[in-house]
PDB file of C-alpha atoms in Angstrom:
ATOM      1  CA  MET A   1      32.975  -2.421  81.782  1.00  0.00           C
ATOM      2  CA  LYS A   2      34.031  -0.560  78.765  1.00  0.00           C
ATOM      3  CA  LYS A   3      32.693   2.908  77.863  1.00  0.00           C
ATOM      4  CA  GLN A   4      31.628   3.135  74.184  1.00  0.00           C
ATOM      5  CA  GLN A   5      32.115   6.260  72.513  1.00  0.00           C
ATOM      6  CA  ALA A   6      29.397   8.033  70.768  1.00  0.00           C
ATOM      7  CA  GLY A   7      29.724  10.724  68.032  1.00  0.00           C
ATOM      8  CA  PHE A   8      32.222  11.645  65.531  1.00  0.00           C
ATOM      9  CA  THR A   9      35.908  11.996  65.803  1.00  0.00           C
ATOM     10  CA  LEU A  10      37.814  15.065  65.178  1.00  0.00           C
ATOM     11  CA  ILE A  11      39.285  13.775  61.885  1.00  0.00           C
ATOM     12  CA  GLU A  12      35.929  12.804  60.573  1.00  0.00           C
ATOM     13  CA  LEU A  13      34.636  16.353  61.035  1.00  0.00           C
ATOM     14  CA  ILE A  14      37.582  17.813  59.328  1.00  0.00           C
ATOM     15  CA  ILE A  15      37.094  15.626  56.265  1.00  0.00           C
ATOM     16  CA  VAL A  16      33.497  16.724  56.000  1.00  0.00           C
ATOM     17  CA  ILE A  17      34.345  20.336  56.419  1.00  0.00           C
ATOM     18  CA  VAL A  18      37.013  20.021  53.799  1.00  0.00           C
ATOM     19  CA  ILE A  19      34.488  18.163  51.276  1.00  0.00           C
ATOM     20  CA  LEU A  20      31.935  21.021  51.907  1.00  0.00           C
ATOM     21  CA  GLY A  21      34.566  23.570  51.250  1.00  0.00           C
ATOM     22  CA  ILE A  22      35.526  21.885  47.830  1.00  0.00           C
ATOM     23  CA  LEU A  23      31.841  21.647  46.773  1.00  0.00           C
ATOM     24  CA  ALA A  24      31.310  25.517  47.674  1.00  0.00           C
ATOM     25  CA  ALA A  25      34.223  26.357  45.789  1.00  0.00           C
ATOM     26  CA  THR A  26      33.190  24.631  42.509  1.00  0.00           C
ATOM     27  CA  ALA A  27      29.409  25.747  42.884  1.00  0.00           C
ATOM     28  CA  LEU A  28      30.185  29.218  43.618  1.00  0.00           C
ATOM     29  CA  PRO A  29      31.207  30.398  40.282  1.00  0.00           C
ATOM     30  CA  ARG A  30      27.826  28.975  38.779  1.00  0.00           C
ATOM     31  CA  PHE A  31      25.669  31.016  41.251  1.00  0.00           C
ATOM     32  CA  ALA A  32      27.827  34.035  40.973  1.00  0.00           C
ATOM     33  CA  ASP A  33      27.021  35.018  37.278  1.00  0.00           C
ATOM     34  CA  LEU A  34      23.167  34.721  37.831  1.00  0.00           C
ATOM     35  CA  SER A  35      22.737  38.430  37.913  1.00  0.00           C
ATOM     36  CA  VAL A  36      23.957  38.839  34.273  1.00  0.00           C
ATOM     37  CA  ASP A  37      21.306  36.234  33.110  1.00  0.00           C
ATOM     38  CA  ALA A  38      18.764  37.901  35.173  1.00  0.00           C
ATOM     39  CA  ARG A  39      19.217  41.359  33.544  1.00  0.00           C
ATOM     40  CA  ARG A  40      19.398  39.661  30.081  1.00  0.00           C
ATOM     41  CA  ALA A  41      15.941  38.036  30.951  1.00  0.00           C
ATOM     42  CA  THR A  42      14.453  41.085  31.937  1.00  0.00           C
ATOM     43  CA  LEU A  43      15.526  42.789  28.670  1.00  0.00           C
ATOM     44  CA  GLN A  44      13.787  39.894  26.738  1.00  0.00           C
ATOM     45  CA  GLY A  45      10.642  40.441  28.677  1.00  0.00           C
ATOM     46  CA  LEU A  46      10.554  44.050  28.171  1.00  0.00           C
ATOM     47  CA  ALA A  47      11.167  43.574  24.327  1.00  0.00           C
ATOM     48  CA  ALA A  48       8.187  41.322  24.395  1.00  0.00           C
ATOM     49  CA  SER A  49       6.228  43.832  26.322  1.00  0.00           C
ATOM     50  CA  VAL A  50       7.120  46.569  23.744  1.00  0.00           C
ATOM     51  CA  LYS A  51       6.163  44.429  20.841  1.00  0.00           C
ATOM     52  CA  SER A  52       2.797  43.562  22.379  1.00  0.00           C
ATOM     53  CA  GLY A  53       2.208  47.255  23.054  1.00  0.00           C
ATOM     54  CA  ALA A  54       3.122  48.207  19.446  1.00  0.00           C
ATOM     55  CA  THR A  55       0.673  45.591  18.093  1.00  0.00           C
ATOM     56  CA  LEU A  56      -2.152  46.547  20.535  1.00  0.00           C
ATOM     57  CA  ALA A  57      -1.725  50.251  19.434  1.00  0.00           C
ATOM     58  CA  HIS A  58      -1.723  49.346  15.751  1.00  0.00           C
ATOM     59  CA  ALA A  59      -4.628  46.926  16.059  1.00  0.00           C
ATOM     60  CA  MET A  60      -6.703  49.798  17.526  1.00  0.00           C
ATOM     61  CA  GLN A  61      -5.693  52.094  14.976  1.00  0.00           C
ATOM     62  CA  LEU A  62      -7.117  49.821  12.274  1.00  0.00           C
ATOM     63  CA  ALA A  63     -10.089  48.680  14.266  1.00  0.00           C
ATOM     64  CA  ARG A  64     -11.166  52.301  14.451  1.00  0.00           C
ATOM     65  CA  GLY A  65     -10.191  53.381  11.225  1.00  0.00           C
ATOM     66  CA  LEU A  66      -7.833  56.200  12.168  1.00  0.00           C
ATOM     67  CA  ALA A  67      -5.234  57.657  10.098  1.00  0.00           C
ATOM     68  CA  SER A  68      -1.751  55.986  10.447  1.00  0.00           C
ATOM     69  CA  SER A  69       0.163  59.231  11.339  1.00  0.00           C
ATOM     70  CA  GLY A  70      -0.395  62.260  13.390  1.00  0.00           C
ATOM     71  CA  THR A  71      -3.334  60.607  15.400  1.00  0.00           C
ATOM     72  CA  THR A  72      -3.585  59.080  18.817  1.00  0.00           C
ATOM     73  CA  VAL A  73      -5.346  56.107  20.318  1.00  0.00           C
ATOM     74  CA  THR A  74      -6.692  55.467  23.945  1.00  0.00           C
ATOM     75  CA  ILE A  75      -5.595  52.240  25.578  1.00  0.00           C
ATOM     76  CA  GLU A  76      -6.443  51.297  29.196  1.00  0.00           C
ATOM     77  CA  GLY A  77      -9.248  53.863  29.289  1.00  0.00           C
ATOM     78  CA  SER A  78      -7.129  57.050  29.638  1.00  0.00           C
ATOM     79  CA  THR A  79      -3.576  56.475  28.242  1.00  0.00           C
ATOM     80  CA  THR A  80      -3.029  58.154  24.941  1.00  0.00           C
ATOM     81  CA  VAL A  81      -0.492  56.881  22.670  1.00  0.00           C
ATOM     82  CA  ALA A  82       0.717  58.965  19.651  1.00  0.00           C
ATOM     83  CA  LEU A  83       0.968  57.165  16.281  1.00  0.00           C
ATOM     84  CA  THR A  84       3.696  57.403  13.469  1.00  0.00           C
ATOM     85  CA  ALA A  85       2.924  54.974  10.231  1.00  0.00           C
ATOM     86  CA  GLY A  86       0.352  53.202  12.275  1.00  0.00           C
ATOM     87  CA  TYR A  87       2.513  52.300  15.323  1.00  0.00           C
ATOM     88  CA  PRO A  88       3.390  54.074  18.349  1.00  0.00           C
ATOM     89  CA  ASP A  89       6.268  56.731  17.807  1.00  0.00           C
ATOM     90  CA  ALA A  90       9.406  56.864  19.595  1.00  0.00           C
ATOM     91  CA  ASN A  91       9.047  60.179  21.204  1.00  0.00           C
ATOM     92  CA  THR A  92       7.297  60.911  24.492  1.00  0.00           C
ATOM     93  CA  GLY A  93       3.788  59.918  24.414  1.00  0.00           C
ATOM     94  CA  GLY A  94       4.252  56.934  22.016  1.00  0.00           C
ATOM     95  CA  ILE A  95       5.726  53.650  23.013  1.00  0.00           C
ATOM     96  CA  GLU A  96       6.336  54.488  26.525  1.00  0.00           C
ATOM     97  CA  ASN A  97       2.560  55.126  26.834  1.00  0.00           C
ATOM     98  CA  THR A  98       1.891  51.625  25.787  1.00  0.00           C
ATOM     99  CA  LEU A  99       4.090  50.248  28.747  1.00  0.00           C
ATOM    100  CA  GLN A 100       3.244  50.476  32.551  1.00  0.00           C
ATOM    101  CA  GLU A 101       5.672  50.211  35.466  1.00  0.00           C
ATOM    102  CA  TYR A 102       8.744  50.176  33.463  1.00  0.00           C
ATOM    103  CA  SER A 103      10.408  52.939  35.122  1.00  0.00           C
ATOM    104  CA  ASN A 104      11.179  50.703  38.245  1.00  0.00           C
ATOM    105  CA  ASP A 105      13.781  48.958  36.335  1.00  0.00           C
ATOM    106  CA  PHE A 106      14.642  50.903  33.355  1.00  0.00           C
ATOM    107  CA  THR A 107      15.607  54.593  32.512  1.00  0.00           C
ATOM    108  CA  LEU A 108      14.310  56.129  29.106  1.00  0.00           C
ATOM    109  CA  SER A 109      16.509  57.679  26.584  1.00  0.00           C
ATOM    110  CA  SER A 110      14.726  59.082  23.463  1.00  0.00           C
ATOM    111  CA  GLY A 111      16.221  60.250  20.194  1.00  0.00           C
ATOM    112  CA  ALA A 112      14.581  61.413  16.917  1.00  0.00           C
ATOM    113  CA  SER A 113      13.009  57.955  15.687  1.00  0.00           C
ATOM    114  CA  GLN A 114      14.365  55.627  18.521  1.00  0.00           C
ATOM    115  CA  THR A 115      13.808  55.031  22.127  1.00  0.00           C
ATOM    116  CA  ASP A 116      16.082  53.170  24.570  1.00  0.00           C
ATOM    117  CA  PHE A 117      15.001  51.517  27.637  1.00  0.00           C
ATOM    118  CA  GLN A 118      18.213  51.000  29.493  1.00  0.00           C
ATOM    119  CA  LYS A 119      18.457  48.647  32.511  1.00  0.00           C
ATOM    120  CA  LYS A 120      19.006  50.237  35.778  1.00  0.00           C
ATOM    121  CA  GLY A 121      21.798  48.660  37.913  1.00  0.00           C
ATOM    122  CA  ALA A 122      23.596  47.244  34.892  1.00  0.00           C
ATOM    123  CA  PRO A 123      27.361  47.483  34.846  1.00  0.00           C
ATOM    124  CA  THR A 124      27.312  49.418  31.572  1.00  0.00           C
ATOM    125  CA  PRO A 125      23.731  50.590  31.258  1.00  0.00           C
ATOM    126  CA  SER A 126      24.507  52.281  27.894  1.00  0.00           C
ATOM    127  CA  SER A 127      25.188  48.655  26.371  1.00  0.00           C
ATOM    128  CA  CYS A 128      22.196  46.970  28.336  1.00  0.00           C
ATOM    129  CA  TYR A 129      19.047  48.285  26.832  1.00  0.00           C
ATOM    130  CA  VAL A 130      15.956  47.516  24.504  1.00  0.00           C
ATOM    131  CA  ARG A 131      15.696  49.949  21.407  1.00  0.00           C
ATOM    132  CA  TYR A 132      12.516  50.580  19.809  1.00  0.00           C
ATOM    133  CA  THR A 133      12.825  52.270  16.494  1.00  0.00           C
ATOM    134  CA  GLU A 134       9.509  53.416  15.101  1.00  0.00           C
ATOM    135  CA  SER A 135       8.305  52.516  11.741  1.00  0.00           C
ATOM    136  CA  THR A 136       8.332  54.976   8.992  1.00  0.00           C
ATOM    137  CA  THR A 137       6.736  52.873   6.232  1.00  0.00           C
ATOM    138  CA  GLY A 138       3.958  51.216   8.007  1.00  0.00           C
ATOM    139  CA  ALA A 139       6.209  47.884   8.643  1.00  0.00           C
ATOM    140  CA  PHE A 140       6.417  46.585  12.095  1.00  0.00           C
ATOM    141  CA  PRO A 141       8.738  48.656  14.213  1.00  0.00           C
ATOM    142  CA  SER A 142      12.269  47.328  15.245  1.00  0.00           C
ATOM    143  CA  VAL A 143      12.817  46.182  18.608  1.00  0.00           C
ATOM    144  CA  THR A 144      16.377  45.115  19.262  1.00  0.00           C
ATOM    145  CA  ILE A 145      18.015  44.108  22.317  1.00  0.00           C
ATOM    146  CA  GLU A 146      21.556  44.975  23.339  1.00  0.00           C
ATOM    147  CA  SER A 147      23.059  42.902  26.389  1.00  0.00           C
ATOM    148  CA  SER A 148      26.825  43.218  26.018  1.00  0.00           C
ATOM    149  CA  GLY A 149      27.029  45.686  29.261  1.00  0.00           C
ATOM    150  CA  CYS A 150      24.650  43.603  31.159  1.00  0.00           C
TER     151      CYS A 150
END
């Protein structure tokens, strides 16, 4: 009576391991770069939120018939937003007040007429940000994305 062998031979197992190693080596670079894409997508999401917040504050200013500069509007019941040329200003109390929960992912850097929301955890945060430049003429404020340091 012959005993029949069941299972895989050693050479078959080695070939399968080699094939899996080759597949892993070719797939790994595709997954290693996802963090950069994720940071860039976060910037795009924040830029859209900044634009929406500016639009909301401007609409409230127009609906209430308020002056375009030197006034404030209240959103979300208790959040006061300072306006310049009908849109949120770039200083404290302006555009940052139109956003909520940005501080978990971004640090704020304000200048005279612009605010940068720098992405936390980026390799170069000073080159991974959303910049809000307030309006001076009544035109829609500038919202730009810099993602070279992401």
